[in-house]
Amino acid sequence: MNITKANFEAEVLKSDIPVLVDFWAPWCGPCRMLSPVIEELGRELKDQAKVVKINVDEEPELASQFGVMSIPTVIAFKNGKATSKVVGFRAKEELKSLLLK
């Protein structure tokens, strides 16, 4: 699911399940490497968590709001608050643990 300023609050901040947000851009090599990992994680956790993407070129205000300086940056949200953040390519298990811890 792609997130924009218009649906960020409803889909991420007001979600009743944890949300993993991937800040990415189409020109970013590591982002393209991470994309299949993010998609697989989304399928695996579809009942336990939400996995979404934000294109930083299209949503620079959201990237700035969460201090995203490098991409890919992945932030886990629980109960409307950012709980953890990692920068760069990460293995699926590491991302899963961010979300479920």
Steps between C-alpha positions, in 0.01 A plus 500: 500500500631842408456769762456871436446802723128456437476147644800490739305579815222249430723217374803540730433714807146373565568137408393249764785268400876578471612663174837469326568798273762477224623844387640447149549647150494331159857616414649349819685169441483374860129593506440282194689215672287543813167519315446121456593447867242762607233346274569149632483625858167667424356172371640305797367739766174607335290408805746624766634822350481739208797555269490819292726715282556875470672639190721780638503682164120526507467555878802706612306649795437156652866406453607824668249458783662169597861607447560286194839612367604182315296234328390238538385584851254269670302618803272288716190667648288374788203684646572805287863536608827417326660223709811414299689608191768341281684639198627295207428152372398257774413131505135402527542349847653823634210706363250250638654524848479882488131474439409222739718580802 
